[in-house]
Structures are given as structure tokens and as C-alpha cells.
Amino acid sequence: MAHEIVMNNDYKIRKQKPEGLQGQVAGKMKEAFWDVVRKEVREGDYTQCVHMLTEIRQQIEGIGTIEKLPSTHPFRVLIADTIDIDLIKQQIEHSTFDLSVKVEGIVSILVKLCSAAKDPEIRAITQLTDVVEIFKALYEAVAAIKLEIANYYLEQAKSTIRQHSIEYERSKFEQFLQKHPSGLDKTKEWLRSNKKESPLETMNHAYLQLLISEPPNPETTVLDMGRYKKLGCHLRSLLLSSLLSLKLGTLHSGYAEIPFLTSLHSTLQILAPEDPAPHRDLLYEKTVALCGEKVPGMSVVTLQRVVEGCVDGVIEEKEDDPVLNLLRQRLNGYLIAVSLNRKPTPPKGFALVEAQVVAAGATYLKLVHFNRQVYGPYYAKIIKEINS
């Protein structure tokens, strides 16, 4: 979690839902339980209701801010009086129990704890009439409030976590190395394969290698490999749009018009929002179709050749196209300069996607800068060994 907080400014604790077979089994078990509750209530048996009210009270009392309050605190007393299990049992025994009244009391407690945005949603529980829907809504409301409060405290702690994140992550990695003496083998191979004239050049090229379609997997970047992969895919999609804009523009002036290029780029982003590779055929066919509509007289064979060359060149990371090589070189140079905090101007040839390139550069800077801070001492030692 500490690493996620550093990498993602908007990080929040989220509700976890079981997936796949586990989720299906859990769902069926819950439905079976709710069927039992409905049946028992119809028969006048409130045993499960008492169990659930007890659990709801415990969950409310277990919320961080309440748990720390003394039992004599007015709010703790209010909870105890509102969900008085012994009294509820007596009311059930004498047939005077009214669930709707009890729900109103619980809701009045929950609205004191929730955010203003959740207020209407929680108050709406009092309008429900089905016993199962009532308890489902109460459980969800309590869970949502606990999540809100947890995220509130997390937000307060984020600055402190970030201040100590470098030392914390490095100490955790040191513990890993003590248990696994060969825990830097992949990192050594990664740096050795990117050896350049200076340590700085070595690191610059090593970080860029993490963006290719089949990157290495050094131990020091494991926590962020998903981010590097996603960023690499995004950069290839921007590279493709830029390459197409240049190549198509040489075929006909109509293809150089900004509205057309903007529309083409938007379409490609919709078709392949993350990685262009799995959508190769679709990107190729749609681009050819859009170009054919824009300039009806254009040779289809020529369009197919140019578009196919662009798509395959970017996806397969080919190096036989001078224009693609130049764009890739400029993009890599920009990323290196950004990672060194040199505040470069956006690379030429990327005007169509300039804002997205700048945003991608900011993401790259964040990844590289933090990784350097944490693992820099290890890299320095490894590079020294490689160069000796």
C-alpha cells in the first residue's frame, strides 16, 4: 500500500469483491441465506434478524472513531439504546417488535457518521419494506461508512507515508536480499545488457527498456512493471498516431488537416485504448477505411501499404523505417530528459498528441525518479562491478 500511495496521488482503499468461481459460490451462498431469512420472518421467526442486528451493532461500534470512545460517551450510549439486543428479544417474545422503528433508529445513527453525499442514500433505507433488502442496505451502508472513514484517515497519513517511503521500501528490499542472496541477479543482467559509456547513460537506457513490448523483469522494478507496461503500450499508441499523421500527409493534403487527424487519433484510441498490438487488424482496417472516405480517389493499394507499414512498424518495434526511427529517437530523448528533470520541450513530430506525450512524460518521471531514489545505491554498486 505504501508504494501505491507514492505512485498514485488518488489512491483509496476500495471494496474488494470476490471474483471468478469464488465470487459465484459466495453469491449463491448469500442468496441461500437471504431465502432462509425471508422464510423465517414470514413464519414469525426473527432469530436471524437478531443475529444480524447484533452484528450491525458490533460493526458500528467497531468503527475506528467510535471504538476509541468510552462506553459512557453519549454516542456509544445512543448506539446501545437504539440496538438493545436484550430489549429486542423481549419485544419479539411479546410480539411487539417493529423492525421499521428499529431501522429508523439505526439510520439516524448512520447519517451522523456518513458524508453528506451518502446522506440521501442512507435515509432511503427507511422507505424499504422487504426485510432482506433492508438488511442488505444496512450492511452496505455500514461498510461504505467504514470505508469512508478509513480513507479519511489514510488521506491524513499520506504525507507522512510519502516522507518515509524511500527508507521503508529500501529496508524491505534489504530484508528480501537477506533471505534471497541472489535477489539481484535479474537486475544485474538488466543493467549489464544496457551497459553504456557512463553510469548515467546505462541507467537512462535501462529504464527505457522497461517500456518495450517484451521488457526484462528486474527485481527492483517488480512493483511497477504493470505501470511500465501500460505506459509503454500508451506511448506506442501515440507513436502510431504521430507516424500515421506524417506518412499520410505525404500522400494527400487532406490527410494533413488537423480535424481529420484528430478524428483519426480519437478513433484509434477508442479501438485500442491501452495496447495497439491485440487490435492490429482492426486498427489497420479502420484507418484504411477512414482515409478512403476522406479522399475517395486515393489508391487503396497505396493506402494499405502505408498504413500496414505504420501499424506493423510500431507494434513489432521494427527499425527499418527512417521516419519511425526518428520519431522513436525523439520520444526516447524526451523521456530521458524528463526523467533527469531537465524540463524539455515536447518532441517534434508529436504535435497531434503533444498533451498526451507530456502527461506520459510526467508519469515516466515519477516512476523513474522514485525507483532511482530507492534503489540507486544498488545500481551504483552493480554498475561499478560491471565496469571493473
Coordinates of C-alpha atoms in Angstrom, one line a residue:
M1 CA 0.0 0.0 0.0
A2 CA 2.8 2.4 0.8
H3 CA 4.2 2.1 -2.7
E4 CA 0.8 2.6 -4.2
I5 CA 0.3 5.8 -2.2
V6 CA 3.6 7.2 -3.6
M7 CA 2.8 6.3 -7.2
N8 CA -0.9 7.2 -7.2
N9 CA -2.0 10.5 -5.7
D10 CA -5.6 9.5 -5.8
Y11 CA -5.1 6.1 -4.1
K12 CA -8.0 5.0 -2.0
I13 CA -8.9 1.8 -0.2
R14 CA -11.6 0.1 -2.2
K15 CA -14.2 -2.6 -1.5
Q16 CA -12.9 -5.9 -2.6
K17 CA -15.3 -8.3 -4.3
P18 CA -14.5 -12.0 -4.8
E19 CA -14.1 -12.9 -8.5
G20 CA -14.5 -15.9 -10.7
L21 CA -15.6 -19.2 -9.1
Q22 CA -15.1 -17.9 -5.6
G23 CA -17.4 -15.0 -6.4
Q24 CA -20.1 -17.2 -7.8
V25 CA -20.0 -19.6 -4.8
A26 CA -20.1 -16.6 -2.4
G27 CA -23.1 -15.1 -4.3
K28 CA -25.1 -18.4 -4.2
M29 CA -24.4 -18.9 -0.5
K30 CA -25.6 -15.3 0.2
E31 CA -28.8 -15.8 -1.8
A32 CA -29.5 -19.1 0.0
F33 CA -29.0 -17.3 3.3
W34 CA -31.4 -14.5 2.3
D35 CA -34.0 -17.1 1.2
V36 CA -33.8 -18.6 4.7
V37 CA -34.3 -15.1 6.3
R38 CA -37.4 -14.4 4.2
K39 CA -38.9 -17.8 5.1
E40 CA -38.2 -17.4 8.8
V41 CA -39.7 -13.9 9.0
R42 CA -42.8 -15.0 7.2
E43 CA -43.2 -17.7 9.8
G44 CA -42.7 -15.2 12.6
D45 CA -39.1 -16.4 13.4
Y46 CA -36.8 -13.4 14.0
T47 CA -33.7 -15.5 15.0
Q48 CA -31.6 -14.4 12.0
C49 CA -32.8 -10.8 12.4
V50 CA -31.5 -10.7 15.9
H51 CA -28.1 -12.2 14.8
M52 CA -27.9 -9.6 12.1
L53 CA -28.8 -6.6 14.3
T54 CA -26.2 -7.8 16.8
E55 CA -23.6 -7.9 14.0
I56 CA -24.6 -4.5 12.7
R57 CA -24.3 -3.0 16.2
Q58 CA -20.8 -4.6 16.6
Q59 CA -19.7 -3.3 13.2
I60 CA -20.9 0.2 14.1
E61 CA -19.2 0.1 17.5
G62 CA -16.0 -1.2 15.7
I63 CA -15.7 1.8 13.5
G64 CA -12.4 3.5 14.4
T65 CA -13.7 6.8 15.7
I66 CA -16.4 5.1 17.8
E67 CA -14.3 2.2 19.1
K68 CA -12.0 4.7 20.9
L69 CA -14.9 6.3 22.7
P70 CA -15.6 5.3 26.3
S71 CA -18.8 3.2 26.8
T72 CA -20.3 6.1 28.8
H73 CA -19.9 8.5 25.9
P74 CA -23.4 9.8 24.7
F75 CA -22.9 8.4 21.2
R76 CA -21.9 5.0 22.5
V77 CA -25.0 5.1 24.8
L78 CA -27.2 6.1 21.9
I79 CA -26.0 3.0 19.9
A80 CA -26.5 0.7 22.8
D81 CA -30.0 2.1 23.4
T82 CA -31.0 2.0 19.8
I83 CA -29.8 -1.5 19.2
D84 CA -30.5 -3.0 22.6
I85 CA -30.4 -6.7 21.8
D86 CA -31.9 -7.8 25.1
L87 CA -34.9 -5.5 24.6
I88 CA -35.3 -6.6 21.0
K89 CA -35.5 -10.2 22.1
Q90 CA -38.2 -9.3 24.7
Q91 CA -40.2 -7.4 22.1
I92 CA -40.1 -10.4 19.8
E93 CA -41.2 -12.7 22.6
H94 CA -44.2 -10.4 23.3
S95 CA -44.9 -9.8 19.7
T96 CA -44.3 -6.0 20.0
F97 CA -41.1 -5.8 17.8
D98 CA -41.4 -3.4 14.9
L99 CA -38.5 -3.6 12.5
S100 CA -39.3 -0.3 10.8
V101 CA -38.9 1.6 14.0
K102 CA -35.6 -0.1 14.7
V103 CA -34.4 0.7 11.2
E104 CA -35.3 4.4 11.6
G105 CA -33.2 4.5 14.8
I106 CA -30.2 2.8 13.1
V107 CA -30.4 5.1 10.1
S108 CA -30.4 8.1 12.4
I109 CA -27.1 6.8 13.8
L110 CA -25.6 6.1 10.4
V111 CA -26.4 9.6 8.9
K112 CA -24.4 11.1 11.8
L113 CA -21.4 9.1 10.6
C114 CA -21.6 9.3 6.8
S115 CA -20.6 12.1 4.4
A116 CA -23.2 14.5 3.1
A117 CA -23.1 12.8 -0.3
K118 CA -24.2 9.5 1.3
D119 CA -27.0 11.0 3.4
P120 CA -29.9 10.6 0.9
E121 CA -28.9 7.1 0.0
I122 CA -28.8 6.0 3.7
R123 CA -32.1 7.8 4.6
A124 CA -33.8 6.0 1.7
I125 CA -33.3 2.7 3.7
T126 CA -36.3 3.7 5.8
Q127 CA -38.5 3.5 2.7
L128 CA -37.7 -0.2 2.1
T129 CA -40.3 -2.8 3.1
D130 CA -38.7 -6.1 2.2
V131 CA -36.8 -7.4 5.2
V132 CA -33.9 -8.8 3.1
E133 CA -33.5 -5.6 1.2
I134 CA -33.5 -3.7 4.5
F135 CA -30.7 -5.7 6.0
K136 CA -28.7 -5.7 2.7
A137 CA -28.9 -1.9 2.6
L138 CA -27.9 -1.6 6.3
Y139 CA -24.8 -3.8 5.8
E140 CA -23.8 -1.9 2.7
A141 CA -24.3 1.4 4.4
V142 CA -22.1 0.4 7.4
A143 CA -19.4 -1.0 5.0
A144 CA -19.5 2.3 3.0
I145 CA -19.1 4.4 6.1
K146 CA -16.2 2.3 7.4
L147 CA -14.6 2.7 4.0
E148 CA -15.1 6.5 4.0
I149 CA -13.6 6.8 7.5
A150 CA -10.6 4.6 6.6
N151 CA -9.9 6.7 3.5
Y152 CA -10.2 9.9 5.5
Y153 CA -7.5 8.7 7.9
L154 CA -5.4 7.4 5.0
E155 CA -5.6 10.8 3.4
Q156 CA -4.3 12.4 6.6
A157 CA -1.4 10.0 6.8
K158 CA -0.4 10.2 3.1
S159 CA 2.2 13.0 3.5
T160 CA 3.9 11.1 6.4
I161 CA 3.9 7.8 4.4
R162 CA 5.5 9.6 1.4
Q163 CA 8.2 11.2 3.6
H164 CA 9.4 7.8 4.8
S165 CA 8.6 5.8 1.7
I166 CA 12.1 5.7 0.4
E167 CA 13.7 4.4 3.6
Y168 CA 10.8 2.0 4.2
E169 CA 10.9 0.4 0.7
R170 CA 14.7 0.1 0.8
S171 CA 14.6 -1.6 4.2
K172 CA 12.0 -4.0 2.9
F173 CA 14.2 -4.8 -0.1
E174 CA 17.2 -5.3 2.2
Q175 CA 15.2 -7.8 4.2
F176 CA 14.3 -9.6 0.9
L177 CA 18.0 -9.8 0.0
Q178 CA 19.0 -11.2 3.3
K179 CA 16.6 -14.1 2.7
H180 CA 17.4 -14.4 -1.0
P181 CA 21.1 -13.7 -1.7
S182 CA 20.6 -14.0 -5.4
G183 CA 17.8 -11.5 -5.3
L184 CA 19.6 -9.0 -7.6
D185 CA 20.5 -11.4 -10.4
K186 CA 17.9 -10.2 -12.9
T187 CA 18.7 -6.6 -12.1
K188 CA 22.4 -7.2 -12.8
E189 CA 21.6 -8.8 -16.1
W190 CA 19.3 -5.9 -16.9
L191 CA 22.0 -3.3 -16.3
R192 CA 24.7 -5.4 -18.0
S193 CA 22.6 -5.6 -21.2
N194 CA 22.3 -1.8 -21.2
K195 CA 25.9 -1.0 -20.4
K196 CA 27.0 2.4 -21.9
E197 CA 30.0 4.7 -21.5
S198 CA 28.8 6.2 -18.3
P199 CA 26.6 5.1 -15.3
L200 CA 24.0 7.7 -16.2
E201 CA 23.7 6.6 -19.8
T202 CA 23.4 3.0 -18.6
M203 CA 20.5 3.8 -16.3
N204 CA 18.8 6.0 -19.0
H205 CA 18.8 3.2 -21.5
A206 CA 17.9 0.6 -18.9
Y207 CA 14.8 2.5 -17.8
L208 CA 13.7 2.9 -21.5
Q209 CA 14.0 -0.8 -22.0
L210 CA 11.2 -1.3 -19.4
L211 CA 8.8 0.3 -21.9
I212 CA 9.3 -2.2 -24.8
S213 CA 6.7 -4.8 -25.6
E214 CA 8.7 -7.6 -24.0
P215 CA 10.7 -6.0 -21.2
P216 CA 13.1 -7.6 -18.7
N217 CA 11.8 -8.1 -15.2
P218 CA 14.5 -6.8 -12.8
E219 CA 13.7 -7.4 -9.1
T220 CA 14.0 -3.7 -8.3
T221 CA 11.1 -2.8 -10.6
V222 CA 8.7 -5.6 -9.8
L223 CA 6.2 -3.4 -8.0
D224 CA 5.9 -1.1 -11.0
M225 CA 6.2 -3.4 -14.0
G226 CA 2.4 -3.2 -14.6
R227 CA 2.8 0.6 -14.8
Y228 CA 5.8 0.5 -17.1
K229 CA 4.0 -2.0 -19.4
K230 CA 0.8 0.2 -19.5
L231 CA 2.9 3.3 -20.2
G232 CA 4.9 1.6 -22.9
C233 CA 1.6 0.5 -24.7
H234 CA 0.3 4.0 -24.4
L235 CA 3.4 5.5 -25.9
R236 CA 3.3 3.1 -28.8
S237 CA -0.3 4.2 -29.5
L238 CA 0.9 7.8 -29.5
L239 CA 3.8 6.9 -31.7
L240 CA 1.4 5.2 -34.2
S241 CA -0.9 8.2 -34.4
S242 CA 2.1 10.5 -35.0
L243 CA 3.7 8.2 -37.6
L244 CA 0.4 8.0 -39.5
S245 CA -0.1 11.7 -39.4
L246 CA 3.3 12.2 -41.1
K247 CA 3.1 9.4 -43.6
L248 CA -0.5 10.0 -44.7
G249 CA 0.2 13.7 -45.0
T250 CA 2.7 13.0 -47.8
L251 CA 0.0 11.1 -49.8
H252 CA -2.6 13.9 -49.9
S253 CA -3.0 17.3 -48.3
G254 CA -6.5 16.2 -47.0
Y255 CA -4.8 13.8 -44.7
A256 CA -2.8 16.6 -43.1
E257 CA -5.8 18.5 -42.0
I258 CA -6.0 18.8 -38.2
P259 CA -9.7 17.9 -37.8
F260 CA -9.1 14.7 -39.8
L261 CA -6.0 13.7 -37.9
T262 CA -7.7 14.5 -34.6
S263 CA -10.7 12.3 -35.5
L264 CA -8.4 9.5 -36.7
H265 CA -6.4 9.6 -33.4
S266 CA -9.6 9.6 -31.3
T267 CA -10.9 6.6 -33.3
L268 CA -7.6 4.7 -32.8
Q269 CA -7.7 5.4 -29.1
I270 CA -11.2 4.1 -28.8
L271 CA -10.4 0.9 -30.8
A272 CA -7.2 0.3 -28.7
P273 CA -7.4 2.3 -25.5
E274 CA -4.3 0.6 -24.0
D275 CA -2.3 -1.7 -26.2
P276 CA -2.5 -1.5 -30.0
A277 CA -1.0 -4.9 -30.6
P278 CA -4.1 -7.1 -29.9
H279 CA -6.1 -4.8 -32.2
R280 CA -3.7 -4.8 -35.1
D281 CA -6.2 -5.8 -37.8
L282 CA -8.9 -3.6 -36.6
L283 CA -6.6 -0.5 -36.5
Y284 CA -5.4 -1.3 -39.9
E285 CA -8.8 -1.8 -41.5
K286 CA -10.4 1.2 -39.8
T287 CA -7.6 3.6 -40.7
V288 CA -7.7 2.5 -44.4
A289 CA -11.5 2.9 -44.4
L290 CA -11.4 6.4 -42.9
C291 CA -8.7 7.5 -45.3
G292 CA -10.7 6.1 -48.2
E293 CA -13.7 8.1 -47.1
K294 CA -11.7 11.3 -46.7
V295 CA -10.1 11.1 -50.2
P296 CA -12.3 8.8 -52.3
G297 CA -9.9 8.8 -55.3
M298 CA -6.8 7.6 -53.3
S299 CA -5.3 4.3 -54.4
V300 CA -6.5 1.6 -51.9
V301 CA -3.3 -0.4 -52.6
T302 CA -1.1 2.7 -51.6
L303 CA -3.2 3.3 -48.5
Q304 CA -2.9 -0.3 -47.4
R305 CA 0.8 -0.3 -47.9
V306 CA 1.4 2.9 -46.0
V307 CA -1.0 2.1 -43.1
E308 CA 0.2 -1.5 -42.8
G309 CA 3.8 -0.3 -42.7
C310 CA 3.0 2.1 -39.9
V311 CA 0.9 -0.3 -37.8
D312 CA 3.3 -3.2 -38.1
G313 CA 6.4 -1.0 -37.6
V314 CA 5.1 0.4 -34.3
I315 CA 3.6 -2.8 -32.9
E316 CA 6.6 -5.0 -33.9
E317 CA 9.0 -2.3 -33.0
K318 CA 10.8 -2.5 -36.3
E319 CA 13.9 -0.4 -37.1
D320 CA 13.8 -0.4 -40.9
D321 CA 11.7 2.8 -41.3
P322 CA 13.8 6.1 -41.1
V323 CA 10.7 8.2 -40.1
L324 CA 9.7 5.8 -37.4
N325 CA 13.3 5.6 -36.1
L326 CA 13.5 9.4 -35.9
L327 CA 10.2 9.7 -34.0
R328 CA 11.2 6.9 -31.6
Q329 CA 14.6 8.5 -31.1
R330 CA 13.0 11.9 -30.4
L331 CA 10.5 10.4 -28.0
N332 CA 13.1 8.4 -26.1
G333 CA 15.3 11.6 -25.9
Y334 CA 12.4 13.5 -24.5
L335 CA 11.7 10.8 -21.9
I336 CA 15.3 10.7 -20.8
A337 CA 15.4 14.5 -20.5
V338 CA 12.2 14.4 -18.5
S339 CA 13.5 11.7 -16.2
L340 CA 16.5 13.9 -15.4
N341 CA 14.2 16.8 -14.6
R342 CA 15.5 19.0 -17.4
K343 CA 12.1 20.2 -18.4
P344 CA 12.5 19.7 -22.2
T345 CA 10.1 20.9 -24.9
P346 CA 7.8 18.3 -26.4
P347 CA 9.5 16.3 -29.2
K348 CA 8.9 17.4 -32.8
G349 CA 6.6 15.3 -34.8
F350 CA 4.2 14.7 -32.0
A351 CA 2.1 17.9 -32.2
L352 CA -1.1 15.9 -32.7
V353 CA -0.7 14.1 -29.3
E354 CA 1.5 16.7 -27.6
A355 CA -0.6 16.9 -24.4
Q356 CA -0.7 13.1 -24.0
V357 CA 3.1 12.9 -24.6
V358 CA 3.7 15.5 -21.9
A359 CA 1.3 13.6 -19.5
A360 CA 3.1 10.3 -20.3
G361 CA 6.4 12.0 -19.6
A362 CA 5.2 13.1 -16.2
T363 CA 4.2 9.5 -15.4
Y364 CA 7.6 8.3 -16.6
L365 CA 9.4 10.8 -14.4
K366 CA 7.5 9.7 -11.3
L367 CA 8.3 6.1 -11.9
V368 CA 12.0 6.6 -12.6
H369 CA 12.7 9.2 -10.0
F370 CA 11.3 7.2 -7.1
N371 CA 13.0 4.0 -8.3
R372 CA 16.3 5.8 -8.5
Q373 CA 15.9 7.2 -5.0
V374 CA 15.1 3.8 -3.5
Y375 CA 17.5 1.5 -5.5
G376 CA 20.2 4.0 -6.5
P377 CA 22.8 2.6 -4.1
Y378 CA 22.3 -1.0 -5.5
Y379 CA 22.6 0.3 -9.1
A380 CA 25.8 2.2 -8.4
K381 CA 27.4 -0.9 -6.9
I382 CA 26.3 -3.2 -9.7
I383 CA 27.4 -0.7 -12.5
K384 CA 30.8 -0.4 -10.7
E385 CA 31.2 -4.1 -10.8
I386 CA 30.2 -4.3 -14.4
N387 CA 32.7 -1.6 -15.4
S388 CA 35.6 -3.1 -13.4

